[in-house]
CSV table of C-alpha atoms and ligand atoms in Angstrom, one decimal:
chain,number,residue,atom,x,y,z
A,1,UNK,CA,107.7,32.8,-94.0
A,2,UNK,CA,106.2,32.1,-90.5
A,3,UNK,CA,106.4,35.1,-88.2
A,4,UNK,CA,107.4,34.3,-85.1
A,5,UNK,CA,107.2,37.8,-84.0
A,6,UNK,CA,104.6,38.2,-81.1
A,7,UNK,CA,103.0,41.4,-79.6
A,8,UNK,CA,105.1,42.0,-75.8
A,9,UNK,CA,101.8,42.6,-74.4
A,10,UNK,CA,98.0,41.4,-75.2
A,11,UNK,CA,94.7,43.6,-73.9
A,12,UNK,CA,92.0,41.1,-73.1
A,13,UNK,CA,88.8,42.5,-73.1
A,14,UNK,CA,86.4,39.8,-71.5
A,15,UNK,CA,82.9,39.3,-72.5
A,16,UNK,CA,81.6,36.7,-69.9
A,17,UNK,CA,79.2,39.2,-68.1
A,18,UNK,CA,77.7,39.9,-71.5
A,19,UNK,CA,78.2,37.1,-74.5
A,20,UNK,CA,79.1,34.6,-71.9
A,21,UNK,CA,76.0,35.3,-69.4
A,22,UNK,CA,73.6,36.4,-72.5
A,23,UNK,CA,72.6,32.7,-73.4
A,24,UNK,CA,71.8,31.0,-69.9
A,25,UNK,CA,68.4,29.6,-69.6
A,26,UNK,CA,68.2,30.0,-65.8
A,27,UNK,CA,67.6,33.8,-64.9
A,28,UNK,CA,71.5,35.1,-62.8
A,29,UNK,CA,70.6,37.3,-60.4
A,30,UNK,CA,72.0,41.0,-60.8
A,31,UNK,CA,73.6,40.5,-57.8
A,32,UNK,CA,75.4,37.5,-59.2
A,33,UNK,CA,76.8,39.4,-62.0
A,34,UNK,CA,77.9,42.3,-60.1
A,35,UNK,CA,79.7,40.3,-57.9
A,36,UNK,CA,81.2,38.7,-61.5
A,37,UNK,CA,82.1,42.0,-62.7
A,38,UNK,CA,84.2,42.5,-59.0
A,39,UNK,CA,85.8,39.5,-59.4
A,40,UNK,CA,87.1,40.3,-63.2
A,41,UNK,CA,88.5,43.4,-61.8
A,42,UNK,CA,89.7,42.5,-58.9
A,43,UNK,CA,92.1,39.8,-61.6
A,44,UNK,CA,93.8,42.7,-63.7
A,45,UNK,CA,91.0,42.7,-66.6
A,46,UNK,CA,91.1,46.5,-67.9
A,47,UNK,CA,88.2,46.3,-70.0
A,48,UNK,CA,85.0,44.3,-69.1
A,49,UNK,CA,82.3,44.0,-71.6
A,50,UNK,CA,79.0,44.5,-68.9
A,51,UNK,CA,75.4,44.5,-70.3
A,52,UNK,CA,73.6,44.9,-73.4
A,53,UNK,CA,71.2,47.6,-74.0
A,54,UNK,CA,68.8,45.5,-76.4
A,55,UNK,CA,65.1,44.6,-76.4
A,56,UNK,CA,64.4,42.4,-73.1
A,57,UNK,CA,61.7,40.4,-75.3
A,58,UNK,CA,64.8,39.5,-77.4
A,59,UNK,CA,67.4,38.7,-74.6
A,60,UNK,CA,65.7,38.8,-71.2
A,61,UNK,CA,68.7,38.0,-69.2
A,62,UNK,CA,70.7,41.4,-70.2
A,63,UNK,CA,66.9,42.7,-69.1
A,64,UNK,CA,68.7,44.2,-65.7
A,65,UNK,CA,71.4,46.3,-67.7
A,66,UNK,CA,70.5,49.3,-65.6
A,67,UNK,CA,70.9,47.9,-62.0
A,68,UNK,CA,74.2,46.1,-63.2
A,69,UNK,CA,75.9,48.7,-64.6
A,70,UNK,CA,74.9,50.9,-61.3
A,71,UNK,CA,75.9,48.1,-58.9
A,72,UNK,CA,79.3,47.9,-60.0
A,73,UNK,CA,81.8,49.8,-58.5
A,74,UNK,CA,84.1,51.4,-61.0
A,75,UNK,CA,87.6,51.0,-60.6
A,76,UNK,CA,90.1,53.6,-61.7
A,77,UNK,CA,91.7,52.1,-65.2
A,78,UNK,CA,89.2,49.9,-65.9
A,79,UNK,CA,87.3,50.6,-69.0
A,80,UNK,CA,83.1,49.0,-68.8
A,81,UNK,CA,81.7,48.3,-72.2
A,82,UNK,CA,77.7,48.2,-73.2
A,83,UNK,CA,76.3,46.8,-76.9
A,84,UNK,CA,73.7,48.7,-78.2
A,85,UNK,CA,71.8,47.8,-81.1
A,86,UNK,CA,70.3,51.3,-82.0
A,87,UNK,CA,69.3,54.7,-80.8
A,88,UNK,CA,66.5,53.3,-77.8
A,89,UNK,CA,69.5,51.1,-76.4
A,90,UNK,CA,72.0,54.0,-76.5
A,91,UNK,CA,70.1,56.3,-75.4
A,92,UNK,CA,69.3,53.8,-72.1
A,93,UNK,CA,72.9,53.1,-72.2
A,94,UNK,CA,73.9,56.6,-71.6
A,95,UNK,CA,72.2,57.0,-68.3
A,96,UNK,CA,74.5,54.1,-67.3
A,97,UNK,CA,77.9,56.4,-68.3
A,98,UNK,CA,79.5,53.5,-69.9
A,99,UNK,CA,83.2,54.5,-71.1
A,100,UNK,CA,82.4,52.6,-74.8
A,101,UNK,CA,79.7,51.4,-76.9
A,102,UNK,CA,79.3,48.1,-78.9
A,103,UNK,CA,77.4,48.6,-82.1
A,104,UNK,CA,77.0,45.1,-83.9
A,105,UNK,CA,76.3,44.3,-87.2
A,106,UNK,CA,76.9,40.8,-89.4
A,107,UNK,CA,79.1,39.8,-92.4
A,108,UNK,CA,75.9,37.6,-93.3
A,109,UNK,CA,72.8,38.9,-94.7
A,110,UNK,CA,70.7,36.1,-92.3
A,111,UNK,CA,72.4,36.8,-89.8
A,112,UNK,CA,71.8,40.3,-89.6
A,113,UNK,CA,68.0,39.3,-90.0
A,114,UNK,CA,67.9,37.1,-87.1
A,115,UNK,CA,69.9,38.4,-84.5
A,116,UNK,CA,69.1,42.7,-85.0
A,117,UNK,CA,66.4,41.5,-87.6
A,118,UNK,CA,67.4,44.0,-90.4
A,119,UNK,CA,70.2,43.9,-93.0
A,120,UNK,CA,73.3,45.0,-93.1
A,121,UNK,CA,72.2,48.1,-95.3
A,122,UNK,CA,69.4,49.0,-92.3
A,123,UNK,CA,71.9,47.8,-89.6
A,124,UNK,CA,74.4,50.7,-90.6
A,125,UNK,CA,71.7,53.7,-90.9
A,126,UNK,CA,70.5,52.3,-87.9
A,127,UNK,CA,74.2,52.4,-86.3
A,128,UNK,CA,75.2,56.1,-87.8
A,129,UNK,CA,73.4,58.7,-85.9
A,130,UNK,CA,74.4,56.5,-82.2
A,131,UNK,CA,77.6,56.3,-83.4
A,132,UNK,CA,77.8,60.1,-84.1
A,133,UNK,CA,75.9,60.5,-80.8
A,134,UNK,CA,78.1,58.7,-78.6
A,135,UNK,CA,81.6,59.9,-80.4
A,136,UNK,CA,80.1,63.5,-80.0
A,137,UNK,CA,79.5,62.2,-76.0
A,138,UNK,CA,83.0,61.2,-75.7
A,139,UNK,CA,82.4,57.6,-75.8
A,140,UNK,CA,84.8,55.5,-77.9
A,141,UNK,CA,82.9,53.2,-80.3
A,142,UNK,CA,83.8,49.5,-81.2
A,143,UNK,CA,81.7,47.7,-84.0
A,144,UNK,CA,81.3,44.0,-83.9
A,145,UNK,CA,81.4,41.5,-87.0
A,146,UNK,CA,79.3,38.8,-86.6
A,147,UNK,CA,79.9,35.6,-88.7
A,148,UNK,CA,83.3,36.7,-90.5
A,149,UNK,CA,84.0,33.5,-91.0
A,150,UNK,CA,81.1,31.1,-91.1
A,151,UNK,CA,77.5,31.5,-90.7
A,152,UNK,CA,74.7,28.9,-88.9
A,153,UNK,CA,72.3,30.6,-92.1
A,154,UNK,CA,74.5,30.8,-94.9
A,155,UNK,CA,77.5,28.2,-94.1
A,156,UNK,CA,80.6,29.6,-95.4
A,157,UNK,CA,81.6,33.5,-95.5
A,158,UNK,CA,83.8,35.2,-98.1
A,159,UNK,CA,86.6,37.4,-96.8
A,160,UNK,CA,85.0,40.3,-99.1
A,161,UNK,CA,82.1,40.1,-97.1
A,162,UNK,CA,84.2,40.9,-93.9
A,163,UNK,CA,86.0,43.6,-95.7
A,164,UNK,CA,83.0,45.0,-97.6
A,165,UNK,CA,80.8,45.4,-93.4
A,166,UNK,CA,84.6,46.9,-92.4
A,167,UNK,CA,84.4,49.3,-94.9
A,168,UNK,CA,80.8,50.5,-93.8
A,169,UNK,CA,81.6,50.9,-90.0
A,170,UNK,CA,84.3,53.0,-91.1
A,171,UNK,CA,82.6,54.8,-93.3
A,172,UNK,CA,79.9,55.5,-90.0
A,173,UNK,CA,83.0,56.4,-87.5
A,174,UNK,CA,83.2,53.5,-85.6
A,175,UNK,CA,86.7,53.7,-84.1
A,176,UNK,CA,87.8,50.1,-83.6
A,177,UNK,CA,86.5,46.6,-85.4
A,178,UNK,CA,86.2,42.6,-83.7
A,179,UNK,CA,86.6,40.3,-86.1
A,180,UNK,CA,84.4,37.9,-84.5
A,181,UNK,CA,83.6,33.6,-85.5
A,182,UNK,CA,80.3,33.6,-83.9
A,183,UNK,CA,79.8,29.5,-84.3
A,184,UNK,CA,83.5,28.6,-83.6
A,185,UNK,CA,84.0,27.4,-87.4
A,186,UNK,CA,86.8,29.5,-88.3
A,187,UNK,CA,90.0,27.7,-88.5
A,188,UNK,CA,93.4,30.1,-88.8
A,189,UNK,CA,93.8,30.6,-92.6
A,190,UNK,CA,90.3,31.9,-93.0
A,191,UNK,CA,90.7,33.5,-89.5
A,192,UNK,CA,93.8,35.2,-91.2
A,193,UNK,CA,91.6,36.4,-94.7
A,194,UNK,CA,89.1,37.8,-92.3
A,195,UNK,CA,91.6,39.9,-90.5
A,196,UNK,CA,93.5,40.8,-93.7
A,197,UNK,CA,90.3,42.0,-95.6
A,198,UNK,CA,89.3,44.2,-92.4
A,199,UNK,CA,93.0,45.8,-92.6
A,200,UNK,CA,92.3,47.1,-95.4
A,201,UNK,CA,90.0,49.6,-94.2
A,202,UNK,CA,91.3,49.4,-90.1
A,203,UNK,CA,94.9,49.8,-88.4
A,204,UNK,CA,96.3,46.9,-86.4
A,205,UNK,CA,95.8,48.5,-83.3
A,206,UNK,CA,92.3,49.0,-84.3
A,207,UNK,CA,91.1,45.3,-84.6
A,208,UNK,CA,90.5,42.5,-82.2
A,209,UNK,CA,89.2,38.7,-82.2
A,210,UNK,CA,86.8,37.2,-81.0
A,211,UNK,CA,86.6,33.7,-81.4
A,212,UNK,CA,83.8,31.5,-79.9
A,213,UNK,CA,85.1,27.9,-79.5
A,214,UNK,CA,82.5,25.5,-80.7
A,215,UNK,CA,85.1,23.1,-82.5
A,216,UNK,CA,88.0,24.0,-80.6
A,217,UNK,CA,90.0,26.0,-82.8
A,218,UNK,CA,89.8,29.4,-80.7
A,219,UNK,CA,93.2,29.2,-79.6
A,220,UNK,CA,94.6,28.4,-82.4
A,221,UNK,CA,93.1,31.1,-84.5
A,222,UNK,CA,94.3,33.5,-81.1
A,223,UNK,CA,97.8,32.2,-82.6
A,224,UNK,CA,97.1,33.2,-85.7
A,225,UNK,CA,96.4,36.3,-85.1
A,226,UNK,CA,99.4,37.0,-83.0
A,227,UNK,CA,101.3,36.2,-85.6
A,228,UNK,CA,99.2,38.7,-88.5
A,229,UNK,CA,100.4,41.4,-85.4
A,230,UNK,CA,97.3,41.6,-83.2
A,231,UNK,CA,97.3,42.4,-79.6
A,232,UNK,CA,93.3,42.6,-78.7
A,233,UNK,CA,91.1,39.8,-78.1
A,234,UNK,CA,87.5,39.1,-76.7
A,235,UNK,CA,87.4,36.5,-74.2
A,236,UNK,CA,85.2,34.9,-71.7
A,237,UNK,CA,85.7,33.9,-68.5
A,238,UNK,CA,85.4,29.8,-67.9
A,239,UNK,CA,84.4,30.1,-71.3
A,240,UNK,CA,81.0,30.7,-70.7
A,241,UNK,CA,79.2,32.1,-73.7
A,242,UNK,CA,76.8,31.8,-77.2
A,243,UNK,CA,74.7,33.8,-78.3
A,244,UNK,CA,70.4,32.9,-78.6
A,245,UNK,CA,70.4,33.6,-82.3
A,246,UNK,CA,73.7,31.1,-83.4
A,247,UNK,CA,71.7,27.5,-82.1
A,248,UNK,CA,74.4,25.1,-81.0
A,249,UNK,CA,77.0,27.4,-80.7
A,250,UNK,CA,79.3,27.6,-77.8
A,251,UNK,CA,81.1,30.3,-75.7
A,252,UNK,CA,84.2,32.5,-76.7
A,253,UNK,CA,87.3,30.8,-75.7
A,254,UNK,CA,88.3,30.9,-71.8
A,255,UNK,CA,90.2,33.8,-70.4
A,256,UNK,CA,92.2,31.5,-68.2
A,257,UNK,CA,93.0,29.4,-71.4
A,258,UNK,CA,94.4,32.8,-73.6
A,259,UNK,CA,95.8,33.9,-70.7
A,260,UNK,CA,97.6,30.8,-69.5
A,261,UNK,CA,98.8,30.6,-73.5
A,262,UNK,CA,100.5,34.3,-73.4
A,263,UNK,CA,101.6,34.1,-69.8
A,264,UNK,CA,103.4,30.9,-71.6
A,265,UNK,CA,105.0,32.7,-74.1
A,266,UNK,CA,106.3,35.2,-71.9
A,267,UNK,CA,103.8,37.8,-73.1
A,268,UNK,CA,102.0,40.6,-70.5
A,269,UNK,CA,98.6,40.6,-69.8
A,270,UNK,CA,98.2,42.3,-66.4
A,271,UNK,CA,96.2,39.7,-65.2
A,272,UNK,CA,96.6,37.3,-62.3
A,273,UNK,CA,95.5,33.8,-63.7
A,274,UNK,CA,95.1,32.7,-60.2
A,275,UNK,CA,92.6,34.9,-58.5
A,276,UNK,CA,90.9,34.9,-62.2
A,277,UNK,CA,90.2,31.1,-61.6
A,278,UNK,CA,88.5,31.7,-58.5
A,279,UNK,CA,86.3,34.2,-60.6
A,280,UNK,CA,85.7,31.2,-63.0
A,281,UNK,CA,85.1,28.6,-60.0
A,282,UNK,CA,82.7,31.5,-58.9
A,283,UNK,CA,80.1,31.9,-61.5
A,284,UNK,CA,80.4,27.9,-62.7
A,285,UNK,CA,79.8,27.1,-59.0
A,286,UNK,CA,76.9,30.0,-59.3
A,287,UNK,CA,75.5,28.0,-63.0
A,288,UNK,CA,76.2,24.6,-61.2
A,289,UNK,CA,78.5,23.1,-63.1
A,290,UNK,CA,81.8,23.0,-64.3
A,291,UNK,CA,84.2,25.2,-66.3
A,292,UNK,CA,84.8,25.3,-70.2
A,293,UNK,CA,88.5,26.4,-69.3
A,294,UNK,CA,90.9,24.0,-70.0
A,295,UNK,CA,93.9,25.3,-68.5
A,296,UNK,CA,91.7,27.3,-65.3
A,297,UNK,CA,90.5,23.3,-64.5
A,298,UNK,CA,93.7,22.1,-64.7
A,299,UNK,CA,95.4,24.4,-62.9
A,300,UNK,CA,92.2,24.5,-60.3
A,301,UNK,CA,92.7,20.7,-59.7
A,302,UNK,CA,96.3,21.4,-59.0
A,303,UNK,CA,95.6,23.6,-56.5
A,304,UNK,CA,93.3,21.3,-54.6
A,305,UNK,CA,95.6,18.4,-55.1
B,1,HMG,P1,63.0,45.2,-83.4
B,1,HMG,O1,61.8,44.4,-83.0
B,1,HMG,O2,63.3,45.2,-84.9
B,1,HMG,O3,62.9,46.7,-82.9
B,1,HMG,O4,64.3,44.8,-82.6
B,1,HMG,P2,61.8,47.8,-83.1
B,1,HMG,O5,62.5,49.1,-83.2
B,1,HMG,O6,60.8,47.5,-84.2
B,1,HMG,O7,61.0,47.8,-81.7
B,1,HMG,C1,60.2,46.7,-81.3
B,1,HMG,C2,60.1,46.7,-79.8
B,1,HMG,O8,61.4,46.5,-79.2
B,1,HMG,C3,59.5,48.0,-79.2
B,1,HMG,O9,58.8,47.6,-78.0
B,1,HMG,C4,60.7,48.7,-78.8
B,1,HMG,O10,60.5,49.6,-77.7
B,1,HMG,C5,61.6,47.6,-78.3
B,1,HMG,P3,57.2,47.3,-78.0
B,1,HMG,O11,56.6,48.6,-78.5
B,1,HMG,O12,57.0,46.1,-78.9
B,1,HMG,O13,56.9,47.0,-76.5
B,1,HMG,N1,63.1,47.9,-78.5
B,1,HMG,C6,64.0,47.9,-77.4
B,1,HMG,N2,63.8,47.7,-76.1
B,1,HMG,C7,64.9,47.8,-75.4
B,1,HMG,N3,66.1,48.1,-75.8
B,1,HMG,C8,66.3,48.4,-77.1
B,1,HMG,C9,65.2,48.3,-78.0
B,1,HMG,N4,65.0,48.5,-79.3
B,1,HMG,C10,63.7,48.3,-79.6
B,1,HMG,N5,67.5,48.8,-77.6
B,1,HMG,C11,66.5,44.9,-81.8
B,1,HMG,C12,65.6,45.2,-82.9
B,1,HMG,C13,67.9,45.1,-82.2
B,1,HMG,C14,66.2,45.7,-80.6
B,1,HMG,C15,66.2,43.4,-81.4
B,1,HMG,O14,66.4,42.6,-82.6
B,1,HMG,C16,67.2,42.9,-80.4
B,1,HMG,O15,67.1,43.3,-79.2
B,1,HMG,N6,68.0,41.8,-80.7
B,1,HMG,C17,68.9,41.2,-79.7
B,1,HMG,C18,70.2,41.0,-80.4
B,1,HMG,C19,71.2,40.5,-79.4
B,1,HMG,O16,71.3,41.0,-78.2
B,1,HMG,N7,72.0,39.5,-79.8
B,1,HMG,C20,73.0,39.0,-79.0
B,1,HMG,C21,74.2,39.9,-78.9
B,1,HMG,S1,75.1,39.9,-80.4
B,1,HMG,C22,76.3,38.7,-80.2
B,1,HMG,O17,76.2,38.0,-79.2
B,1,HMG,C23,77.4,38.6,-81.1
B,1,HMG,C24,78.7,39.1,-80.6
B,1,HMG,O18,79.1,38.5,-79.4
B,1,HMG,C25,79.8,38.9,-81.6
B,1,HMG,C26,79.8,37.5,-82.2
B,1,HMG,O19,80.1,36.5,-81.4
B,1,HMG,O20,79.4,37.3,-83.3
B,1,HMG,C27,78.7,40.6,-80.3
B,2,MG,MG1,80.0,36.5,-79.3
C-alpha cells in the first residue's frame, strides 16, 4: 500500500561547491566559491559538501581545495564536507580540519575504472586504512555509490550490485552511505531496489540520495524515497553539477526545487528558499547563464515581476 507517511524534517546536504562546481570548463575563482559557500550558509544549509581532495591532473577545478577550505569562515552548526579518494587526498584533507570525509566508490566495475581508475576490490583497500585514519581522527565518514542505478559504461545496474558495494563500506567502517544515480537514469522503482538492497547492510538514518537530474526524474525519485522513510538528500544549488567521468550527464537536482517540494508539503528544512535563490542567481550570474532550478526561476521571476 502507498505510504503516505513523510519524514517531519529533511537534512539537505548540498553539493554545488563540489559536484556542482567540479565539471565547469571555465576555471571559478577561489574567491568565487568562497563567497558560494557564504551564501549556502548564510540560507540555513547545515552541511555543505566543499572541495575534493583528488589529483588536480584529474579535476583541476577542485585544484584550490586548500585555499577554499581556509577562506571559508566556519559557522557554528554547520558541518563542511571534503571527498577524498585515498590516503594522499586525506592526508591533504586533514590539514584543512574538515568535520567529514567523502570516500567514493562505484556499483559498476567501469565506472570504478574511469573515475578513481581501480575496481571496486582496489577501491575498498584503498578506502580502509583512511577510513580507519579519519574515524580514529574524529571525523565521521560517508561513502558514496556511484552508478546504483545505471551506468554511462555498463547501462543498467542490478540492485545486488548496490547491496553487494554497501556491504563492503560497512565492512571498512564507513558510517553513513549515498545512494547516488550519477547519469540521472534512475526512475523511482529502481531508485526504491537501490535503497532497499543498501538497507540491508545500513540503518535509515544512515542513507541518503543523491540524484543527478539528467532526464528529470530527480524529484520524483526524492518522493520515492520519502516515502521508503528517508530524510537525507544530496542536492545542488541551481542545479549546477556532473561529474568529468559520466559524459553527458547533468547536475544533481536544485536545492531550491527539493526545497520548494518539502516546504510544500509542510516538511522542515531550516532553510530560507529565498535568500537561497539569491545564492543560486549568484553563482549562475558568476557562470553567465541561467539557473537549472525550476522552482528558484520561477519564484525569481516573481520577485522581479
Ligand atoms: P591514480 O593516477 O590512479 O593515482 O589516480 P596514483 O596513486 O597512481 O598517483 C598518480 C599521480 O596522482 C601522482 O602524481 C600522485 O601524486 C597523484 P605524479 O607523481 O604523477 O605527479 N595523486 C594525487 N594528487 C592529489 N590528490 C590526490 C592524489 N592521489 C594521487 N588525492 C585518483 C587515482 C583517485 C587520485 C584519480 O583517479 C582521481 O583524482 N580521480 C578523480 C575522481 C573524481 O574526482 N571524480 C569526480 C568526483 S566523484 C563524483 O562526482 C560522483 C559523486 O558525486 C556521486 C555520484 O554522483 O555518483 C560523489
Ligand atoms: Mg554526483
Amino acid at each position: 500500500m502507498l505510504n503516505l507517511q513523510f519524514p517531519s524534517r529533511v537534512k539537505l546536504v548540498e553539493v554545488g561547491p563540489r559536484d556542482g562546481l567540479q565539471n565547469e570548463k571555465q576555471q571559478v575563482p577561489a574567491a568565487i566559491k568562497i563567497e558560494l559557500v557564504q551564501r549556502l550558509q548564510a540560507a540555513g544549509l547545515k552541511e555543505i559538501e566543499v572541495t575534493s581532495f583528488v589529483s588536480p591532473k584529474w579535476v583541476p577545478q577542485m585544484a584550490d581545495n586548500a585555499e577554499v577550505m581556509a577562506g571559508i569562515q566556519r559557522k557554528a552548526g554547520v558541518r563542511y564536507s571534503v571527498l577524498t579518494p585515498n590516503q594522499q587526498g586525506f592526508e591533504a584533507a586533514l590539514l584543512s580540519q574538515p568535520d567529514e570525509i567523502v570516500v567514493f566508490g562505484a556499483a559498476s566495475e567501469a565506472f570504478s575504472q574511469k573515475n578513481i581508475n581501480c575496481s571496486i576490490a582496489e577501491s575498498i583497500e584503498r578506502f580502509a586504512p583512511v577510513v580507519a585514519a579519519a574515524r580514529g581522527a574524529g571525523i565521521y565518514v560517508r561513502g558514496a555509490m556511484s552508478c546504483a542505478v545505471g551506468c554511462p559504461y555498463e547501462g543498467d545496474v542490478a540492485p545486488e550490485r548496490v547491496g553487494y558495494l554497501a556491504g563492503l563500506m560497512k565492512g571498512i567502517g564507513v558510517q553513513h552511505v549515498g545512494v547516488a544515480d550519477t547519469i540521472g537514469v534512475g526512475t523511482p522503482l529502481k531508485v526504491q531496489r537501490a535503497v532497499e538492497a543498501t538497507l540491508k547492510h545500513f540503518d535509515i538514518d544512515d542513507v541518503s540520495g543523491h540524484f543527478h537530474d539528467t532526464y528529470g526524474q530527480a524529484l520524483a525519485n526524492t518522493l520515492i524515497c520519502l516515502q521508503l522513510g528517508v530524510w537525507q538528500f544530496d542536492t545542488s544549488v541551481a542545479g549546477l553539477g556532473g561529474c568529468p567521468y559520466a559524459k553527458g550527464a547533468t547536475g544533481n537536482v536544485a536545492t531550491e526545487d527539493v526545497v520548494y517540494l518539502l516546504h510544500g508539503m509542510g516538511i522542515e528544512t531550516g532553510i530560507d528558499l529565498d535568500r537561497l535563490i539569491d545564492a543560486g542567481q549568484f553563482i549562475s550570474d558568476f557562470l553567465g547563464r541561467s539557473t537549472n532550478a525550476r522552482a528558484g526561476k520561477a519564484l525569481f521571476n516573481k520577485r522581479q515581476a
